[in-house]
Structure formats: structure tokens, C-alpha cells
Amino acid sequence: MPIVLGAIADDFTGATDLANTLVSEGMRVVQVIGAPEPDASYGDAEAVVVALKSRTAPVEEAIAESLAALSWLQSEGAEQILFKYCSTFDSTPQGNIGPVADALRDAMGCELALICPAFPKNGRTIYNGVLFVGEAPLAESPMKDHPLTPMRDSNLMRLMDAQSAGKTGLIPAPIVQQGAEAIRAKTAALIAEGLSYAVIDALDEIDLRTIGKAAADHKLITGGSGIALGLPDNFRARGKITSRQSGTFRATEGRALILAGSCSTATRAQLAQAKAKWPYAKVDIDKVAAGEDVVTQLADWAKAQPVDSPAIIYGSADPEEVAAIQKRYGVTTSGQMMEDTLSALALRLADAGFDRLVVAGGETSGAVVSALEIKMLEIGPEIAPGVPWTQALGRRPLTLALKSGNFGQPSFFEDALKVLP
Ligand SMILES: Nc1ncnc2c1ncn2[C@@H]1O[C@H](COP(=O)(O)OP(=O)(O)OP(=O)(O)O)[C@@H](O)[C@H]1O
Ligand SMILES: O=C(O)[C@@H](O)C(=O)CO
């Protein structure tokens, strides 16, 4: 059976977030890491989510990887493509969302693509084209201090206009609330005006399901995982997906390791709670920069901890500390040093029997999953909205939770381990 829905996610935690939504809406889904080889097998999946690490990659690389993913998904039959980016947009004026969306639109001959990062369950809503995180506009939320993609504007039309070759309009909340027909009429009007994108307001999941219905015939949709809520029903109504589930998720038995590279307010609160309970060690970036073998030191430390307790290794720091580190080594180099250290630790410790991994941060997860050479993930039980456990399909038996920086309650790390048998 060909797949019907193909998704291209610009980071790994975003990909699991989306795959989780599609699974909970009744689709059979696999997450693949990078554009697969032409002969790759993905079982009886109805949707495939290709996870890229393109959010902060150089623009040309992000475009090339996204187009490669598109062409593989189309060759496997995907009728609709979803370009998944962060529910907090996570892209500066130099960023990749606009250029990648432009390239996908051109390649697909698509007239207009929706822009909808809303994820109401996690507090991300859009009103008059302004993205809110809880009660704060994006640029007044903790996202203003993100280490790699600080968000200093909350207006999605302006953000898109700064990045993309096309012009972006708005489908405002009152139209969304009138229903799918009104959305389709407004979309047609914006196309007639020559617009290439439409930010669409979404205040809750009812709005997102209405938008999903209105977008049944869109070749390309862009946004967060929320925009996917209504899509499986479109395929179901057309008899293109079945209700048969095919999950084989079975958690591995080994030791648990928490690796955190996310510096978000949420992750730091979660770490504070977990550190009160379990042994922890912090990556000293100055030692890494000085060439010390920090990986061996921390791997030895983790192995020496009680086997029945998770070990926590983190780089996460508050905005002042991150700013000071970035001043010493540069933004890219500091991020890279941390990602290299955490991913080398994942590899070393997976080999030593730590095969339940909780990783916090999208870039960090990308680095870890790549180092472990994982090619495909199956989605397992949900820990928190947008964060499921996953199982690596392939050579190395591993159970992983890839947590988006901003997701989860302060008890997230304990919640994660409680979910597994
Ligand atoms: N102490 C630190 N100093 C400088 N950079 C750091 C430090 N700790 C972590 N980093 C880097 O900050 C970046 C955090 O990005 P990451 O995507 O992992 O988390 P996030 O943005 O909170 O998560 P998400 O993308 O899922 O929202 C990574 O590149 C990480 O290596
Ligand atoms: O949409 C989100 O917030 C997440 O799935 C994500 O992309 C974080 O990196």
C-alpha cells in the first residue's frame, strides 16, 4: 500500500511530536531519520514523517534535504505533504522556514500554503496572525532567549515576509470559526490577490480540526503538529486509511539515562526536579573547549551510579550562562561542542547498557539519534502532549523519548520513566 501522507519535519523532537499526533488520530506512522534510501521499507505505514536536522542548518542544505525528502515521499505515493516546524516558529530572519516552504511550493506547483504553528494543548495559539505562548506574545516569552533561534517578533506574517520570496496574508479567527467553507472561500480570495501563504488563526483544537477539514485538498500544508489533528479524518472519509493498528512497541530493559541540551525554562525546571531525586553531572564546556576527555570522565561517572537509578547528564544553563559561553566560543561552536559531547555520551553509554534514553532538546535529539545511527522509530506511549516514547527499529535495541525543549510538566523526567513497565 502506498503512503498517503508525507511529512518533513525540521527537527527530530518535532517529528516525534507530529508522529505522535497522527498515531493518536488513528494513522499507522513511522518516523524515518533523514530522506530514506530509495528501496527503504517502512512496513504498512500510512504516513511517514521524515525527521531532518534542518532547522538551524545553512539555508541551501535545509532546502536540499527537504527537497530530497519530498521527492522520496512523492515516489512512495504521498498525496499530501506537511512541512512541520516548531510551534514557536524557531526561525530568525536568516532562518529556513520561508526558503524551505518556497522550495516545496515551487517543486509541488502549489498556489498557497497555510502557515499554522498553533498547538493549543501546549499553549501555542494564533490570533490576528500573532503567535502566543500561553498569555505572552512569542517575542515576550522565554523564546526570546533561545540559544540558536531567539524569537524577537511575534507576528507570523512579518516573520514569513522577512524569509520568503512570496507574500503572506491572514485568515483571521472569525473566518475560521465560520467553518471549512468560509476558510476555503478566503483562501481562494488570497490566491486571487497573488499571495503565496496564509497565516491562519487557531485558538483551540476545534479550530485546528476545522482547518484540517478545509485543507483536505491542499497539496502542501505547513505548521506545527496541531495542524495535523484534522488530516487523518480526511483520508478516512475517502477510504484511504484503515482503522487497523500495527504497533509492536516493546520497551527495552536496560538502565535509564537522561541527556539534556535544551536550555528552555521548561527543561531547566524539569532538571531541577529530577536532580533532587537522582544523581547528576553537568558538562563543563570550558573543559570540552580545552580538549579534556570530558566524554570518558562523564561516561565513567554514569557507569558508577547505582544501576536502579537514572543518571542525568546535562549542558542546560540559564540565559546569562549561555550568553557568556557563546561570547567565549561563538553561538555555533558552543552549540556544536555541547551536541558533540552529549551525543558521544549517548553512544558510549548505550554500548554500556543504558538503553532507555530521555533526551531533551530538538537539536540535541538530532545529534544523539544521528550518533546512534538510528534510521527509523516507532511511536509508543505518550508521556506528555507532544512527547511519546519511541522505539528504534533496527540493529540497536533502544527505547527513546525525544522531548521538545518547551514541552512537559516539571515532573516530566519522572513521568517518562513511570510510563515504561
Ligand atoms: N550551556 C550551554 N551553552 C551554550 N549552548 C548550549 C548549552 N547547553 C546547551 N546548549 C546548546 O543549545 C542548543 C539547544 O537547542 P535544543 O534544540 O537542543 O533545545 P531546545 O531548543 O530547547 O529544544 P527544541 O528545539 O526541541 O525546542 C543546542 O545546540 C545545545 O547544544
Ligand atoms: O512544535 C513544537 O513545539 C515541537 O514539536 C518542536 O518542533 C520542538 O523542537
Short mmCIF file of N, CA and C in Angstrom, two decimals, residues 105-263:
data_model
loop_
_atom_site.label_atom_id
_atom_site.label_comp_id
_atom_site.label_asym_id
_atom_site.label_seq_id
_atom_site.Cartn_x
_atom_site.Cartn_y
_atom_site.Cartn_z
N ARG A 105 6.89 24.66 -2.20
CA ARG A 105 5.77 25.19 -3.02
C ARG A 105 6.12 25.13 -4.51
N ASP A 106 7.33 25.60 -4.83
CA ASP A 106 7.74 25.60 -6.24
C ASP A 106 7.76 24.18 -6.79
N ALA A 107 8.40 23.28 -6.02
CA ALA A 107 8.55 21.90 -6.51
C ALA A 107 7.19 21.22 -6.69
N MET A 108 6.21 21.62 -5.87
CA MET A 108 4.91 20.95 -5.93
C MET A 108 3.91 21.71 -6.78
N GLY A 109 4.30 22.87 -7.27
CA GLY A 109 3.37 23.69 -8.04
C GLY A 109 2.15 24.06 -7.22
N CYS A 110 2.41 24.46 -5.99
CA CYS A 110 1.30 24.72 -5.06
C CYS A 110 1.02 26.22 -5.02
N GLU A 111 -0.26 26.59 -5.09
CA GLU A 111 -0.60 28.03 -5.17
C GLU A 111 -0.39 28.74 -3.83
N LEU A 112 -0.97 28.18 -2.79
CA LEU A 112 -0.89 28.85 -1.48
C LEU A 112 -0.73 27.80 -0.40
N ALA A 113 0.14 28.07 0.54
CA ALA A 113 0.30 27.12 1.66
C ALA A 113 -0.06 27.80 2.97
N LEU A 114 -0.75 27.05 3.82
CA LEU A 114 -1.11 27.58 5.13
C LEU A 114 0.11 27.61 6.04
N ILE A 115 0.11 28.59 6.94
CA ILE A 115 1.15 28.71 7.97
C ILE A 115 0.43 28.63 9.31
N CYS A 116 0.63 27.53 10.04
CA CYS A 116 -0.16 27.37 11.26
C CYS A 116 0.61 26.59 12.34
N PRO A 117 1.49 27.28 13.08
CA PRO A 117 2.23 26.57 14.13
C PRO A 117 1.43 26.30 15.42
N ALA A 118 0.16 26.63 15.45
CA ALA A 118 -0.61 26.52 16.72
C ALA A 118 -0.56 25.11 17.33
N PHE A 119 -0.47 25.07 18.65
CA PHE A 119 -0.51 23.81 19.41
C PHE A 119 -1.18 24.14 20.74
N PRO A 120 -2.52 24.27 20.74
CA PRO A 120 -3.23 24.79 21.91
C PRO A 120 -2.97 23.99 23.19
N LYS A 121 -2.84 22.66 23.08
CA LYS A 121 -2.61 21.86 24.29
C LYS A 121 -1.35 22.30 25.02
N ASN A 122 -0.39 22.82 24.26
CA ASN A 122 0.84 23.32 24.88
C ASN A 122 0.88 24.85 24.91
N GLY A 123 -0.30 25.47 24.78
CA GLY A 123 -0.39 26.92 24.98
C GLY A 123 -0.02 27.77 23.78
N ARG A 124 0.21 27.16 22.61
CA ARG A 124 0.55 27.97 21.43
C ARG A 124 -0.70 28.23 20.62
N THR A 125 -1.13 29.49 20.56
CA THR A 125 -2.32 29.85 19.80
C THR A 125 -1.96 31.00 18.86
N ILE A 126 -2.80 31.19 17.85
CA ILE A 126 -2.55 32.28 16.89
C ILE A 126 -3.81 33.13 16.82
N TYR A 127 -3.63 34.43 17.02
CA TYR A 127 -4.76 35.35 16.91
C TYR A 127 -4.31 36.58 16.13
N ASN A 128 -5.07 36.93 15.08
CA ASN A 128 -4.67 38.02 14.18
C ASN A 128 -3.24 37.83 13.67
N GLY A 129 -2.86 36.61 13.48
CA GLY A 129 -1.54 36.32 12.92
C GLY A 129 -0.41 36.44 13.93
N VAL A 130 -0.75 36.72 15.20
CA VAL A 130 0.27 36.83 16.24
C VAL A 130 0.33 35.49 17.00
N LEU A 131 1.54 34.97 17.15
CA LEU A 131 1.70 33.69 17.85
C LEU A 131 1.89 33.94 19.35
N PHE A 132 1.06 33.27 20.12
CA PHE A 132 1.14 33.40 21.59
C PHE A 132 1.71 32.12 22.20
N VAL A 133 2.49 32.30 23.28
CA VAL A 133 2.94 31.16 24.09
C VAL A 133 2.30 31.38 25.45
N GLY A 134 1.28 30.62 25.74
CA GLY A 134 0.47 30.93 26.93
C GLY A 134 -0.16 32.30 26.73
N GLU A 135 0.04 33.19 27.72
CA GLU A 135 -0.58 34.51 27.60
C GLU A 135 0.33 35.51 26.91
N ALA A 136 1.58 35.14 26.68
CA ALA A 136 2.54 36.12 26.15
C ALA A 136 2.71 35.99 24.64
N PRO A 137 2.81 37.12 23.94
CA PRO A 137 3.22 37.02 22.53
C PRO A 137 4.60 36.37 22.47
N LEU A 138 4.83 35.62 21.39
CA LEU A 138 6.07 34.84 21.25
C LEU A 138 7.33 35.62 21.68
N ALA A 139 7.45 36.85 21.20
CA ALA A 139 8.69 37.62 21.44
C ALA A 139 8.81 38.11 22.89
N GLU A 140 7.75 37.91 23.68
CA GLU A 140 7.86 38.24 25.11
C GLU A 140 7.91 36.97 25.96
N SER A 141 7.94 35.83 25.29
CA SER A 141 8.00 34.54 26.00
C SER A 141 9.48 34.17 26.19
N PRO A 142 9.77 33.09 26.93
CA PRO A 142 11.18 32.69 27.08
C PRO A 142 11.87 32.43 25.73
N MET A 143 11.10 32.27 24.65
CA MET A 143 11.71 32.03 23.34
C MET A 143 12.56 33.19 22.85
N LYS A 144 12.41 34.34 23.49
CA LYS A 144 13.25 35.48 23.08
C LYS A 144 14.73 35.22 23.39
N ASP A 145 14.98 34.27 24.31
CA ASP A 145 16.36 33.98 24.71
C ASP A 145 16.86 32.63 24.20
N HIS A 146 16.19 32.06 23.20
CA HIS A 146 16.62 30.75 22.72
C HIS A 146 18.08 30.81 22.24
N PRO A 147 18.91 29.80 22.60
CA PRO A 147 20.34 29.89 22.25
C PRO A 147 20.59 29.99 20.73
N LEU A 148 19.76 29.32 19.91
CA LEU A 148 20.06 29.30 18.47
C LEU A 148 19.07 30.11 17.66
N THR A 149 17.81 30.13 18.06
CA THR A 149 16.80 30.85 17.28
C THR A 149 16.00 31.79 18.19
N PRO A 150 16.64 32.84 18.70
CA PRO A 150 15.89 33.77 19.56
C PRO A 150 14.76 34.43 18.77
N MET A 151 13.54 34.38 19.29
CA MET A 151 12.39 34.93 18.57
C MET A 151 12.10 36.34 19.07
N ARG A 152 12.30 37.32 18.21
CA ARG A 152 12.15 38.72 18.62
C ARG A 152 10.98 39.39 17.92
N ASP A 153 10.15 38.63 17.22
CA ASP A 153 8.94 39.16 16.60
C ASP A 153 7.86 38.08 16.79
N SER A 154 6.61 38.52 17.02
CA SER A 154 5.54 37.54 17.27
C SER A 154 4.58 37.45 16.10
N ASN A 155 4.77 38.34 15.11
CA ASN A 155 3.81 38.44 14.01
C ASN A 155 4.24 37.50 12.88
N LEU A 156 3.43 36.46 12.66
CA LEU A 156 3.84 35.42 11.71
C LEU A 156 3.88 35.93 10.27
N MET A 157 3.03 36.90 9.93
CA MET A 157 3.09 37.44 8.56
C MET A 157 4.43 38.14 8.34
N ARG A 158 4.82 38.95 9.36
CA ARG A 158 6.11 39.66 9.23
C ARG A 158 7.27 38.68 9.19
N LEU A 159 7.19 37.65 10.04
CA LEU A 159 8.28 36.66 10.06
C LEU A 159 8.40 35.97 8.69
N MET A 160 7.27 35.62 8.12
CA MET A 160 7.30 34.96 6.81
C MET A 160 7.76 35.93 5.72
N ASP A 161 7.25 37.16 5.75
CA ASP A 161 7.64 38.12 4.70
C ASP A 161 9.14 38.38 4.72
N ALA A 162 9.74 38.30 5.92
CA ALA A 162 11.19 38.55 6.02
C ALA A 162 11.99 37.38 5.44
N GLN A 163 11.38 36.19 5.38
CA GLN A 163 12.14 35.00 5.00
C GLN A 163 11.84 34.47 3.62
N SER A 164 10.62 34.77 3.13
CA SER A 164 10.18 34.05 1.94
C SER A 164 10.11 35.00 0.74
N ALA A 165 10.15 34.41 -0.45
CA ALA A 165 10.08 35.22 -1.67
C ALA A 165 8.64 35.65 -1.92
N GLY A 166 7.66 34.91 -1.37
CA GLY A 166 6.25 35.22 -1.61
C GLY A 166 5.71 36.14 -0.54
N LYS A 167 4.45 36.55 -0.72
CA LYS A 167 3.81 37.44 0.26
C LYS A 167 2.83 36.61 1.08
N THR A 168 2.68 36.99 2.35
CA THR A 168 1.83 36.21 3.27
C THR A 168 0.65 37.02 3.76
N GLY A 169 -0.54 36.44 3.67
CA GLY A 169 -1.76 37.10 4.17
C GLY A 169 -2.27 36.40 5.42
N LEU A 170 -3.51 36.74 5.80
CA LEU A 170 -4.09 36.22 7.05
C LEU A 170 -5.49 35.67 6.82
N ILE A 171 -5.76 34.53 7.43
CA ILE A 171 -7.15 34.05 7.53
C ILE A 171 -7.50 34.18 9.01
N PRO A 172 -8.28 35.22 9.36
CA PRO A 172 -8.47 35.53 10.78
C PRO A 172 -9.48 34.63 11.48
N ALA A 173 -9.45 34.67 12.81
CA ALA A 173 -10.28 33.77 13.63
C ALA A 173 -11.77 33.79 13.27
N PRO A 174 -12.40 34.97 13.03
CA PRO A 174 -13.84 34.92 12.74
C PRO A 174 -14.15 34.08 11.50
N ILE A 175 -13.25 34.07 10.54
CA ILE A 175 -13.49 33.24 9.35
C ILE A 175 -13.30 31.77 9.71
N VAL A 176 -12.25 31.48 10.45
CA VAL A 176 -12.01 30.09 10.85
C VAL A 176 -13.24 29.57 11.60
N GLN A 177 -13.80 30.42 12.46
CA GLN A 177 -14.93 29.96 13.29
C GLN A 177 -16.23 29.81 12.49
N GLN A 178 -16.26 30.39 11.30
CA GLN A 178 -17.44 30.15 10.44
C GLN A 178 -17.42 28.77 9.80
N GLY A 179 -16.22 28.15 9.73
CA GLY A 179 -16.17 26.78 9.23
C GLY A 179 -15.33 26.62 7.99
N ALA A 180 -15.24 25.35 7.56
CA ALA A 180 -14.33 24.98 6.47
C ALA A 180 -14.66 25.70 5.17
N GLU A 181 -15.95 25.87 4.91
CA GLU A 181 -16.35 26.51 3.64
C GLU A 181 -15.84 27.96 3.59
N ALA A 182 -15.99 28.67 4.71
CA ALA A 182 -15.53 30.07 4.78
C ALA A 182 -14.00 30.13 4.62
N ILE A 183 -13.31 29.17 5.20
CA ILE A 183 -11.84 29.15 5.06
C ILE A 183 -11.46 28.94 3.60
N ARG A 184 -12.18 28.01 2.94
CA ARG A 184 -11.86 27.75 1.53
C ARG A 184 -12.10 29.00 0.69
N ALA A 185 -13.19 29.73 0.98
CA ALA A 185 -13.51 30.95 0.20
C ALA A 185 -12.42 32.01 0.42
N LYS A 186 -12.00 32.18 1.66
CA LYS A 186 -10.96 33.18 1.95
C LYS A 186 -9.63 32.78 1.30
N THR A 187 -9.34 31.48 1.32
CA THR A 187 -8.10 31.00 0.69
C THR A 187 -8.12 31.35 -0.79
N ALA A 188 -9.26 31.12 -1.43
CA ALA A 188 -9.37 31.42 -2.87
C ALA A 188 -9.18 32.92 -3.10
N ALA A 189 -9.73 33.74 -2.20
CA ALA A 189 -9.59 35.20 -2.36
C ALA A 189 -8.11 35.60 -2.23
N LEU A 190 -7.41 34.99 -1.28
CA LEU A 190 -5.99 35.34 -1.10
C LEU A 190 -5.16 34.89 -2.32
N ILE A 191 -5.52 33.74 -2.88
CA ILE A 191 -4.81 33.28 -4.09
C ILE A 191 -5.05 34.29 -5.23
N ALA A 192 -6.30 34.75 -5.34
CA ALA A 192 -6.63 35.72 -6.40
C ALA A 192 -5.85 37.02 -6.22
N GLU A 193 -5.53 37.35 -4.96
CA GLU A 193 -4.72 38.56 -4.70
C GLU A 193 -3.24 38.33 -4.97
N GLY A 194 -2.88 37.11 -5.27
CA GLY A 194 -1.48 36.80 -5.59
C GLY A 194 -0.63 36.44 -4.38
N LEU A 195 -1.28 36.10 -3.26
CA LEU A 195 -0.50 35.74 -2.07
C LEU A 195 -0.02 34.28 -2.16
N SER A 196 1.10 34.02 -1.53
CA SER A 196 1.68 32.67 -1.57
C SER A 196 1.41 31.87 -0.30
N TYR A 197 1.19 32.60 0.81
CA TYR A 197 0.99 31.94 2.11
C TYR A 197 -0.14 32.63 2.84
N ALA A 198 -0.78 31.88 3.73
CA ALA A 198 -1.78 32.47 4.61
C ALA A 198 -1.54 31.96 6.03
N VAL A 199 -1.23 32.88 6.92
CA VAL A 199 -1.22 32.52 8.34
C VAL A 199 -2.68 32.32 8.72
N ILE A 200 -2.97 31.25 9.41
CA ILE A 200 -4.37 31.01 9.78
C ILE A 200 -4.50 30.94 11.30
N ASP A 201 -5.40 31.77 11.82
CA ASP A 201 -5.60 31.82 13.27
C ASP A 201 -6.14 30.48 13.78
N ALA A 202 -5.70 30.09 14.96
CA ALA A 202 -6.25 28.88 15.60
C ALA A 202 -6.13 29.06 17.10
N LEU A 203 -7.29 29.02 17.76
CA LEU A 203 -7.31 29.26 19.20
C LEU A 203 -7.44 27.96 19.99
N ASP A 204 -7.99 26.95 19.34
CA ASP A 204 -8.18 25.69 20.06
C ASP A 204 -8.21 24.53 19.05
N GLU A 205 -8.41 23.34 19.60
CA GLU A 205 -8.36 22.15 18.72
C GLU A 205 -9.57 22.09 17.79
N ILE A 206 -10.67 22.73 18.20
CA ILE A 206 -11.83 22.75 17.29
C ILE A 206 -11.43 23.51 16.03
N ASP A 207 -10.77 24.67 16.22
CA ASP A 207 -10.30 25.44 15.05
C ASP A 207 -9.37 24.58 14.19
N LEU A 208 -8.46 23.86 14.86
CA LEU A 208 -7.48 23.09 14.08
C LEU A 208 -8.15 21.98 13.28
N ARG A 209 -9.17 21.37 13.86
CA ARG A 209 -9.88 20.32 13.10
C ARG A 209 -10.65 20.93 11.93
N THR A 210 -11.22 22.12 12.13
CA THR A 210 -11.91 22.80 11.03
C THR A 210 -10.91 23.13 9.92
N ILE A 211 -9.74 23.62 10.32
CA ILE A 211 -8.72 23.97 9.32
C ILE A 211 -8.27 22.71 8.57
N GLY A 212 -8.09 21.63 9.32
CA GLY A 212 -7.69 20.36 8.69
C GLY A 212 -8.70 19.94 7.63
N LYS A 213 -9.97 20.10 7.96
CA LYS A 213 -11.03 19.72 7.01
C LYS A 213 -10.95 20.61 5.76
N ALA A 214 -10.77 21.91 6.01
CA ALA A 214 -10.72 22.86 4.88
C ALA A 214 -9.52 22.59 3.99
N ALA A 215 -8.48 21.98 4.58
CA ALA A 215 -7.24 21.79 3.83
C ALA A 215 -7.15 20.40 3.20
N ALA A 216 -8.27 19.70 3.13
CA ALA A 216 -8.23 18.31 2.63
C ALA A 216 -7.58 18.22 1.26
N ASP A 217 -7.78 19.25 0.42
CA ASP A 217 -7.23 19.17 -0.94
C ASP A 217 -5.93 19.95 -1.11
N HIS A 218 -5.39 20.50 -0.01
CA HIS A 218 -4.12 21.22 -0.14
C HIS A 218 -3.00 20.21 -0.37
N LYS A 219 -2.17 20.50 -1.36
CA LYS A 219 -1.04 19.58 -1.60
C LYS A 219 0.00 19.74 -0.50
N LEU A 220 0.17 20.99 -0.07
CA LEU A 220 1.21 21.30 0.93
C LEU A 220 0.58 22.10 2.07
N ILE A 221 0.87 21.67 3.29
CA ILE A 221 0.42 22.40 4.48
C ILE A 221 1.66 22.62 5.32
N THR A 222 1.75 23.75 6.01
CA THR A 222 2.92 23.93 6.88
C THR A 222 2.46 24.33 8.28
N GLY A 223 3.20 23.88 9.28
CA GLY A 223 2.84 24.27 10.64
C GLY A 223 3.39 23.33 11.69
N GLY A 224 2.77 23.42 12.88
CA GLY A 224 3.14 22.56 14.00
C GLY A 224 2.34 21.26 13.94
N SER A 225 2.45 20.47 15.01
CA SER A 225 1.75 19.18 14.97
C SER A 225 0.24 19.37 15.04
N GLY A 226 -0.21 20.50 15.61
CA GLY A 226 -1.64 20.75 15.75
C GLY A 226 -2.38 20.74 14.42
N ILE A 227 -1.73 21.21 13.38
CA ILE A 227 -2.38 21.30 12.07
C ILE A 227 -2.70 19.91 11.53
N ALA A 228 -2.04 18.89 12.10
CA ALA A 228 -2.27 17.52 11.62
C ALA A 228 -3.52 16.88 12.24
N LEU A 229 -4.08 17.51 13.27
CA LEU A 229 -5.18 16.87 14.00
C LEU A 229 -6.33 16.44 13.10
N GLY A 230 -6.68 17.30 12.14
CA GLY A 230 -7.86 17.00 11.32
C GLY A 230 -7.55 16.22 10.06
N LEU A 231 -6.27 15.98 9.77
CA LEU A 231 -5.94 15.39 8.46
C LEU A 231 -6.31 13.91 8.34
N PRO A 232 -6.05 13.07 9.38
CA PRO A 232 -6.39 11.65 9.21
C PRO A 232 -7.87 11.44 8.85
N ASP A 233 -8.76 12.27 9.42
CA ASP A 233 -10.19 12.11 9.10
C ASP A 233 -10.47 12.31 7.61
N ASN A 234 -9.71 13.21 6.97
CA ASN A 234 -9.92 13.42 5.53
C ASN A 234 -9.62 12.15 4.76
N PHE A 235 -8.51 11.50 5.13
CA PHE A 235 -8.14 10.26 4.42
C PHE A 235 -9.13 9.14 4.76
N ARG A 236 -9.58 9.13 6.02
CA ARG A 236 -10.52 8.09 6.45
C ARG A 236 -11.82 8.25 5.67
N ALA A 237 -12.27 9.50 5.55
CA ALA A 237 -13.54 9.74 4.84
C ALA A 237 -13.45 9.29 3.39
N ARG A 238 -12.24 9.30 2.84
CA ARG A 238 -12.07 8.88 1.44
C ARG A 238 -11.70 7.41 1.31
N GLY A 239 -11.73 6.72 2.45
CA GLY A 239 -11.43 5.28 2.44
C GLY A 239 -9.96 4.97 2.18
N LYS A 240 -9.09 5.94 2.48
CA LYS A 240 -7.67 5.74 2.14
C LYS A 240 -6.84 5.23 3.30
N ILE A 241 -7.42 5.22 4.50
CA ILE A 241 -6.70 4.60 5.62
C ILE A 241 -7.66 3.66 6.35
N THR A 242 -7.06 2.68 7.03
CA THR A 242 -7.90 1.71 7.74
C THR A 242 -7.83 2.02 9.23
N SER A 243 -8.60 1.28 10.01
CA SER A 243 -8.52 1.53 11.45
C SER A 243 -7.63 0.51 12.14
N ARG A 244 -6.97 -0.31 11.33
CA ARG A 244 -6.14 -1.37 11.90
C ARG A 244 -4.82 -0.78 12.43
N GLN A 245 -4.51 -1.04 13.69
CA GLN A 245 -3.24 -0.56 14.25
C GLN A 245 -2.20 -1.67 14.11
N SER A 246 -0.93 -1.28 14.02
CA SER A 246 0.07 -2.34 13.82
C SER A 246 1.29 -2.17 14.72
N GLY A 247 1.11 -1.47 15.83
CA GLY A 247 2.26 -1.17 16.69
C GLY A 247 2.86 -2.41 17.33
N THR A 248 4.17 -2.41 17.44
CA THR A 248 4.84 -3.53 18.11
C THR A 248 5.73 -3.01 19.22
N PHE A 249 5.45 -1.79 19.71
CA PHE A 249 6.32 -1.16 20.70
C PHE A 249 6.54 -2.06 21.92
N ARG A 250 7.81 -2.28 22.24
CA ARG A 250 8.16 -3.03 23.47
C ARG A 250 9.41 -2.39 24.06
N ALA A 251 9.28 -1.86 25.27
CA ALA A 251 10.41 -1.14 25.84
C ALA A 251 11.58 -2.07 26.12
N THR A 252 12.80 -1.59 25.90
CA THR A 252 13.99 -2.34 26.27
C THR A 252 14.14 -2.32 27.80
N GLU A 253 14.99 -3.21 28.31
CA GLU A 253 15.02 -3.45 29.77
C GLU A 253 16.10 -2.67 30.52
N GLY A 254 17.03 -2.02 29.81
CA GLY A 254 18.27 -1.56 30.45
C GLY A 254 18.17 -0.36 31.37
N ARG A 255 19.33 0.23 31.66
CA ARG A 255 19.41 1.38 32.56
C ARG A 255 18.91 2.65 31.86
N ALA A 256 18.52 3.63 32.69
CA ALA A 256 17.96 4.87 32.12
C ALA A 256 18.97 6.01 32.20
N LEU A 257 19.02 6.77 31.12
CA LEU A 257 19.93 7.92 31.04
C LEU A 257 19.14 9.13 30.57
N ILE A 258 19.31 10.24 31.28
CA ILE A 258 18.67 11.49 30.86
C ILE A 258 19.77 12.41 30.33
N LEU A 259 19.62 12.84 29.09
CA LEU A 259 20.60 13.74 28.49
C LEU A 259 19.89 15.03 28.12
N ALA A 260 20.31 16.14 28.67
CA ALA A 260 19.59 17.40 28.38
C ALA A 260 20.54 18.44 27.81
N GLY A 261 20.17 18.92 26.61
CA GLY A 261 20.93 20.01 25.98
C GLY A 261 20.04 21.21 25.79
N SER A 262 18.75 21.02 26.08
CA SER A 262 17.81 22.14 25.96
C SER A 262 18.03 23.10 27.12
N CYS A 263 18.00 24.40 26.80
CA CYS A 263 18.18 25.41 27.85
C CYS A 263 16.86 26.11 28.14
#
